[in-house]
Amino acid sequence: MTVERMETCAQRCGPSAPPVLVLNPRNKYTYKRLSSCSSTVAVESTRDLWDRIFIQGYSADVMVQTNDGTIPAHGAILGMASPVIDGMLRSSKRRQHHRKIISIRCVPHDAVRVFLRFLYSSCYEQEEMDHYILHLLVLSHVFMVPSLKKLCVQALEKGLLNVDNVIDVLQLSRLCDTSRLSVLCQRMILNDFGLVSATEGWKVMRQSNPLMERELVDLVERKKERQKKQEEQKIYLQLNQAMEALVHICRDGCRTIGPHDKVPRISTDPCNYPACKGLEALVRHFADCKRRVAGGCPHCKRMWQLLELHSRICEETEIKNCRVPLCWIFKEKLKKGNKKDDPKFKLLVSKVLEAKSRSRPSSLLAMTSAST
């Protein structure tokens, strides 16, 4: 084999193998390092050997009893792989044909077989792993096999978790102390609560664990309340943007509309005020509509509400300083008491002012850009 082929083979097979202890002619031990390819082949052949030892039950000294039968095994291997099984073997006094007997019940027979096979060789069939994933998660936690537990959690996170089993997985994740998996389950329940609450798992959980049901329902209600507040804040922010755009149009003008004493700024660049385009169309409609006198036009009614809202949040104290139409008239009516102060409208004003205070830095930036 040439040097180039040896290097290519080493890169394909991964890192180099650890040194092997050999006896030299002078009866002294020295270390000889195996190549990467020979190390990989040795690992695979060793894994196959342990797998065959379990499947064939060669020289088994332990019988594992399940709900539907027994599985031959080797106490030394099980004890090294699981400290819990090691304790069970040490305390077991039951024997059958010179073999110790331990019991693993309350899970399917095939799930126990897949579990024990993993203890021997870390081998498993993917179809069996997917089918018994929840049982294997419980077994790996109870018998303290962290490598299998990690595999089960990763498999659930990467696709085996679904609407039908999310309730069962959530309960098991709390019992098995897998906090990340528990968070993922809660997130799925919150996002698909309608589908999850109609599953059989939810109905069983509601009967057996009403406290968890109450907890999850509270989480869903808090999420809805949070989303509602976010939607309200979004509306208040849009109203504040409309107020800024209204002042911008009436004071500076924008594109094809503006105050009568100024020439509109013709430009193809987008306006820095997000609500300017929609408000411009509303102002044009308000100027030309014939139904607004009778109060029969919803668009004009909305324009009246925007003008009154501006008058409530306008900080100008002199009439000549504010270019928005009707601003001073609304202020005078409110001072003289000719207009009743609607509590709902007053609350709306306070919410828009809060949104204005939060968005003041961005509005100042937009005003600066517009002026330049």
XYZ file of C-alpha atoms in Angstrom:
372
model
C 0.000 0.000 0.000
C 1.431 3.397 -0.972
C 1.781 6.289 1.435
C -0.988 8.243 -0.314
C -3.455 5.334 0.001
C -2.552 4.845 3.673
C -3.220 8.553 4.400
C -6.539 8.431 2.539
C -7.560 5.305 4.452
C -6.626 6.921 7.771
C -8.709 10.028 6.978
C -11.725 7.863 6.053
C -11.587 5.732 9.189
C -11.198 8.573 11.684
C -8.630 9.155 14.435
C -5.830 6.726 15.114
C -6.380 3.785 17.461
C -4.828 3.633 20.927
C -1.551 1.698 21.299
C -1.669 -2.070 21.878
C 0.514 -3.784 24.474
C 2.784 -6.492 22.921
C 5.664 -8.616 24.249
C 9.081 -8.047 22.668
C 11.827 -10.717 22.434
C 13.429 -9.522 25.666
C 10.227 -10.227 27.665
C 9.516 -6.528 28.053
C 6.184 -4.920 27.215
C 6.121 -2.293 24.523
C 3.286 -0.443 22.774
C 2.362 -0.913 19.138
C -0.121 1.446 17.526
C -2.737 -0.055 15.188
C -3.744 1.722 11.996
C -7.094 3.502 11.846
C -8.558 1.000 9.380
C -7.660 -2.020 11.479
C -9.065 -0.259 14.582
C -12.424 0.353 12.881
C -12.666 -3.242 11.698
C -11.781 -4.493 15.179
C -14.484 -2.360 16.791
C -17.144 -3.572 14.346
C -16.176 -7.224 14.721
C -16.154 -6.904 18.525
C -19.577 -5.300 18.481
C -20.919 -8.090 16.282
C -19.414 -10.655 18.638
C -21.156 -9.176 21.707
C -24.378 -8.933 19.756
C -24.232 -12.626 18.843
C -23.389 -13.581 22.433
C -26.624 -11.921 23.599
C -28.816 -13.229 20.768
C -27.594 -16.817 21.155
C -27.480 -16.660 24.969
C -24.124 -18.465 24.992
C -23.189 -19.633 28.536
C -25.841 -17.369 30.085
C -25.890 -17.320 33.877
C -28.875 -15.010 34.407
C -32.539 -15.283 33.430
C -34.453 -12.007 33.053
C -38.154 -12.551 33.632
C -40.631 -10.308 31.787
C -44.397 -10.216 31.531
C -44.374 -12.704 28.655
C -41.326 -14.909 29.125
C -37.646 -15.022 30.010
C -34.483 -13.744 28.338
C -31.085 -15.386 28.960
C -28.273 -12.961 29.797
C -24.866 -12.663 31.438
C -24.614 -11.156 34.898
C -21.119 -9.721 34.449
C -22.136 -7.746 31.381
C -25.426 -6.497 32.822
C -23.775 -5.542 36.103
C -21.048 -3.553 34.356
C -23.560 -1.774 32.108
C -26.061 -0.859 34.849
C -25.329 -0.273 38.546
C -29.009 -0.900 39.323
C -28.967 -4.348 37.704
C -25.680 -5.032 39.491
C -27.429 -4.414 42.805
C -30.330 -6.629 41.769
C -27.963 -9.459 40.901
C -26.074 -9.178 44.182
C -29.273 -9.318 46.220
C -31.025 -11.973 44.124
C -31.443 -15.342 45.816
C -33.704 -16.913 43.224
C -32.101 -19.499 40.974
C -33.234 -21.730 38.156
C -30.881 -24.362 36.730
C -27.932 -22.653 38.440
C -28.914 -19.283 36.936
C -29.831 -16.183 38.898
C -33.265 -14.724 38.208
C -34.169 -11.033 38.068
C -37.448 -9.469 36.967
C -38.122 -6.531 34.646
C -41.867 -6.230 34.328
C -44.535 -3.627 33.490
C -43.029 -3.147 30.011
C -43.408 -5.309 26.882
C -41.169 -8.350 26.509
C -39.646 -7.077 23.259
C -38.852 -3.705 24.832
C -36.820 -5.508 27.532
C -35.060 -7.522 24.828
C -34.104 -4.355 22.904
C -32.907 -2.794 26.154
C -30.708 -5.761 27.107
C -29.264 -5.995 23.609
C -28.219 -2.362 23.830
C -26.399 -3.096 27.105
C -24.292 -5.703 25.309
C -23.322 -3.996 22.071
C -25.087 -0.615 21.832
C -26.848 -2.109 18.794
C -30.529 -1.765 17.982
C -32.927 -1.921 15.071
C -34.248 1.531 14.225
C -37.797 0.230 13.775
C -37.750 -1.348 17.240
C -36.219 1.773 18.760
C -38.976 3.939 17.278
C -41.710 1.541 18.394
C -40.544 1.162 22.010
C -39.039 4.623 22.445
C -41.084 5.527 25.538
C -40.455 2.173 27.240
C -36.728 2.459 26.510
C -36.663 5.963 27.940
C -38.154 4.675 31.185
C -35.814 1.653 31.314
C -32.735 3.781 30.640
C -33.702 6.122 33.477
C -34.662 3.429 35.991
C -31.555 1.316 35.350
C -29.206 4.323 34.956
C -28.004 3.856 31.373
C -27.247 7.451 30.290
C -26.113 6.576 26.745
C -29.460 4.976 25.910
C -31.343 7.761 27.647
C -29.538 10.326 25.509
C -30.419 8.402 22.341
C -34.097 8.245 23.328
C -34.275 11.955 24.062
C -32.575 12.843 20.777
C -34.917 10.568 18.816
C -37.970 12.219 20.390
C -36.620 15.705 19.775
C -35.815 14.969 16.119
C -39.184 13.637 15.005
C -40.787 10.986 17.196
C -42.526 13.596 19.339
C -45.998 14.305 17.946
C -49.438 15.526 18.961
C -50.660 12.050 19.877
C -47.861 11.173 22.329
C -46.825 14.601 23.593
C -48.821 14.278 26.840
C -47.260 10.898 27.640
C -43.792 12.198 26.781
C -44.308 15.263 28.979
C -45.191 13.142 31.991
C -42.262 10.780 31.372
C -39.837 13.651 30.794
C -40.647 15.008 34.246
C -40.278 11.592 35.845
C -37.023 10.914 33.960
C -35.545 14.365 34.663
C -35.137 15.493 31.046
C -35.846 19.206 31.317
C -35.122 20.069 27.679
C -37.594 17.460 26.446
C -40.173 18.747 28.925
C -39.814 22.278 27.542
C -40.258 21.019 23.973
C -43.414 19.166 25.002
C -44.883 22.263 26.644
C -44.087 24.316 23.547
C -45.869 21.816 21.286
C -48.891 21.732 23.601
C -49.146 25.525 23.617
C -48.841 25.751 19.816
C -51.339 22.949 19.068
C -53.551 22.986 22.142
C -56.754 22.359 20.180
C -55.399 19.139 18.667
C -53.638 17.969 21.840
C -56.697 18.466 24.049
C -58.700 16.157 21.758
C -56.265 13.214 22.013
C -56.735 10.120 24.133
C -53.595 10.974 26.099
C -55.128 14.259 27.264
C -58.329 12.520 28.388
C -56.368 9.955 30.414
C -54.146 12.649 31.922
C -57.192 14.708 32.903
C -58.494 11.774 34.937
C -55.196 10.653 36.457
C -53.398 13.971 36.895
C -55.815 16.934 37.173
C -53.057 19.174 38.564
C -51.070 18.871 35.344
C -54.200 19.617 33.342
C -54.771 22.791 35.348
C -51.137 23.788 34.895
C -51.270 23.350 31.119
C -54.600 25.165 30.806
C -53.146 28.076 32.812
C -50.156 28.178 30.478
C -52.455 28.318 27.453
C -54.547 31.095 29.013
C -51.442 33.119 29.873
C -50.203 32.709 26.302
C -53.540 33.937 24.924
C -53.486 36.899 27.280
C -49.922 37.716 26.262
C -50.841 37.518 22.567
C -53.860 39.739 23.180
C -51.698 42.372 24.849
C -49.210 42.194 22.001
C -51.983 42.737 19.468
C -53.267 45.708 21.470
C -49.787 47.201 21.671
C -49.471 46.741 17.918
C -52.731 48.644 17.346
C -51.679 51.473 19.664
C -48.346 51.694 17.901
C -50.090 51.902 14.520
C -52.317 54.705 15.838
C -49.271 56.569 17.082
C -47.645 56.129 13.671
C -50.833 57.511 12.098
C -50.609 60.550 14.381
C -47.000 61.151 13.368
C -47.860 60.753 9.673
C -50.801 63.176 10.049
C -48.534 65.871 11.513
C -45.959 65.136 8.815
C -48.512 65.602 6.005
C -50.093 68.755 7.452
C -46.785 70.392 8.417
C -44.237 69.304 5.793
C -46.218 67.681 3.006
C -45.369 64.400 1.348
C -45.246 63.447 -2.305
C -48.518 64.820 -3.803
C -50.256 66.165 -0.697
C -49.447 68.829 1.880
C -50.380 72.255 3.318
C -51.721 74.906 0.948
C -48.746 77.219 1.435
C -46.123 74.625 0.533
C -45.262 72.884 -2.704
C -45.440 69.068 -2.266
C -42.075 67.335 -2.325
C -42.065 65.161 -5.420
C -39.886 62.155 -4.798
C -39.799 58.478 -5.703
C -38.090 57.542 -2.441
C -40.281 55.778 0.144
C -41.544 57.937 2.994
C -39.937 57.475 6.429
C -43.375 57.408 8.055
C -44.932 53.923 7.676
C -48.560 55.126 7.865
C -48.146 58.025 5.448
C -49.339 56.270 2.289
C -52.590 54.946 3.796
C -53.314 58.206 5.604
C -52.726 60.183 2.421
C -55.519 58.241 0.697
C -57.797 58.781 3.709
C -57.158 62.554 3.687
C -57.941 62.767 -0.020
C -61.200 60.887 0.510
C -62.107 63.146 3.455
C -61.597 66.245 1.308
C -63.814 65.047 -1.554
C -66.499 62.962 0.195
C -70.073 64.312 0.098
C -71.553 61.960 2.721
C -69.436 63.086 5.694
C -71.852 65.886 6.687
C -74.599 63.421 7.437
C -72.171 61.104 9.174
C -72.922 58.261 6.786
C -69.351 57.568 5.609
C -67.278 55.196 7.771
C -64.004 56.455 6.253
C -64.801 60.055 7.123
C -65.879 59.009 10.604
C -62.518 57.346 11.048
C -60.795 60.554 9.884
C -62.763 62.565 12.458
C -61.641 60.163 15.169
C -58.001 60.508 14.089
C -58.246 64.298 14.147
C -59.794 64.257 17.619
C -57.195 61.772 18.831
C -54.454 64.072 17.580
C -55.970 67.003 19.472
C -55.799 64.974 22.707
C -52.125 64.121 22.377
C -50.966 67.349 20.707
C -48.481 69.200 22.916
C -48.721 72.574 21.146
C -50.179 75.364 23.300
C -50.760 77.952 20.559
C -53.040 77.600 17.575
C -50.471 78.815 15.063
C -47.951 76.146 16.027
C -50.111 73.149 15.016
C -50.961 72.766 11.322
C -53.380 69.845 11.741
C -56.976 70.892 10.875
C -59.554 71.176 13.680
C -56.956 70.542 16.392
C -57.620 73.825 18.193
C -61.414 73.463 17.819
C -61.423 70.075 19.528
C -59.235 71.452 22.332
C -61.560 74.409 22.908
C -64.650 72.195 23.001
C -63.015 69.956 25.581
C -61.995 72.928 27.741
C -65.466 74.490 27.677
C -67.126 71.182 28.446
C -69.136 71.144 25.247
C -67.878 67.642 24.521
C -68.255 64.793 26.990
C -65.101 62.882 27.810
C -65.769 59.254 26.850
C -63.938 56.888 29.305
C -63.082 54.467 26.489
C -61.688 57.242 24.335
C -59.739 58.571 27.322
C -58.232 55.109 27.851
C -57.334 54.969 24.159
C -55.532 58.303 24.446
C -53.485 57.073 27.412
C -52.498 53.880 25.564
C -51.435 55.824 22.468
C -49.360 58.140 24.654
C -47.633 55.103 26.149
C -46.877 53.813 22.653
C -45.609 57.267 21.718
C -43.203 57.334 24.651
C -41.832 53.910 23.696
C -41.386 54.788 20.017
C -40.032 58.315 20.501
C -36.426 57.492 19.441
C -37.606 56.034 16.119
C -39.947 58.972 15.476
C -37.146 61.448 16.107
C -34.993 59.565 13.611
C -37.768 59.694 11.016
C -38.247 63.449 11.535
C -34.515 64.027 11.144
C -34.412 62.016 7.930
C -37.448 63.834 6.548
C -35.981 67.270 7.274
C -32.689 66.410 5.561
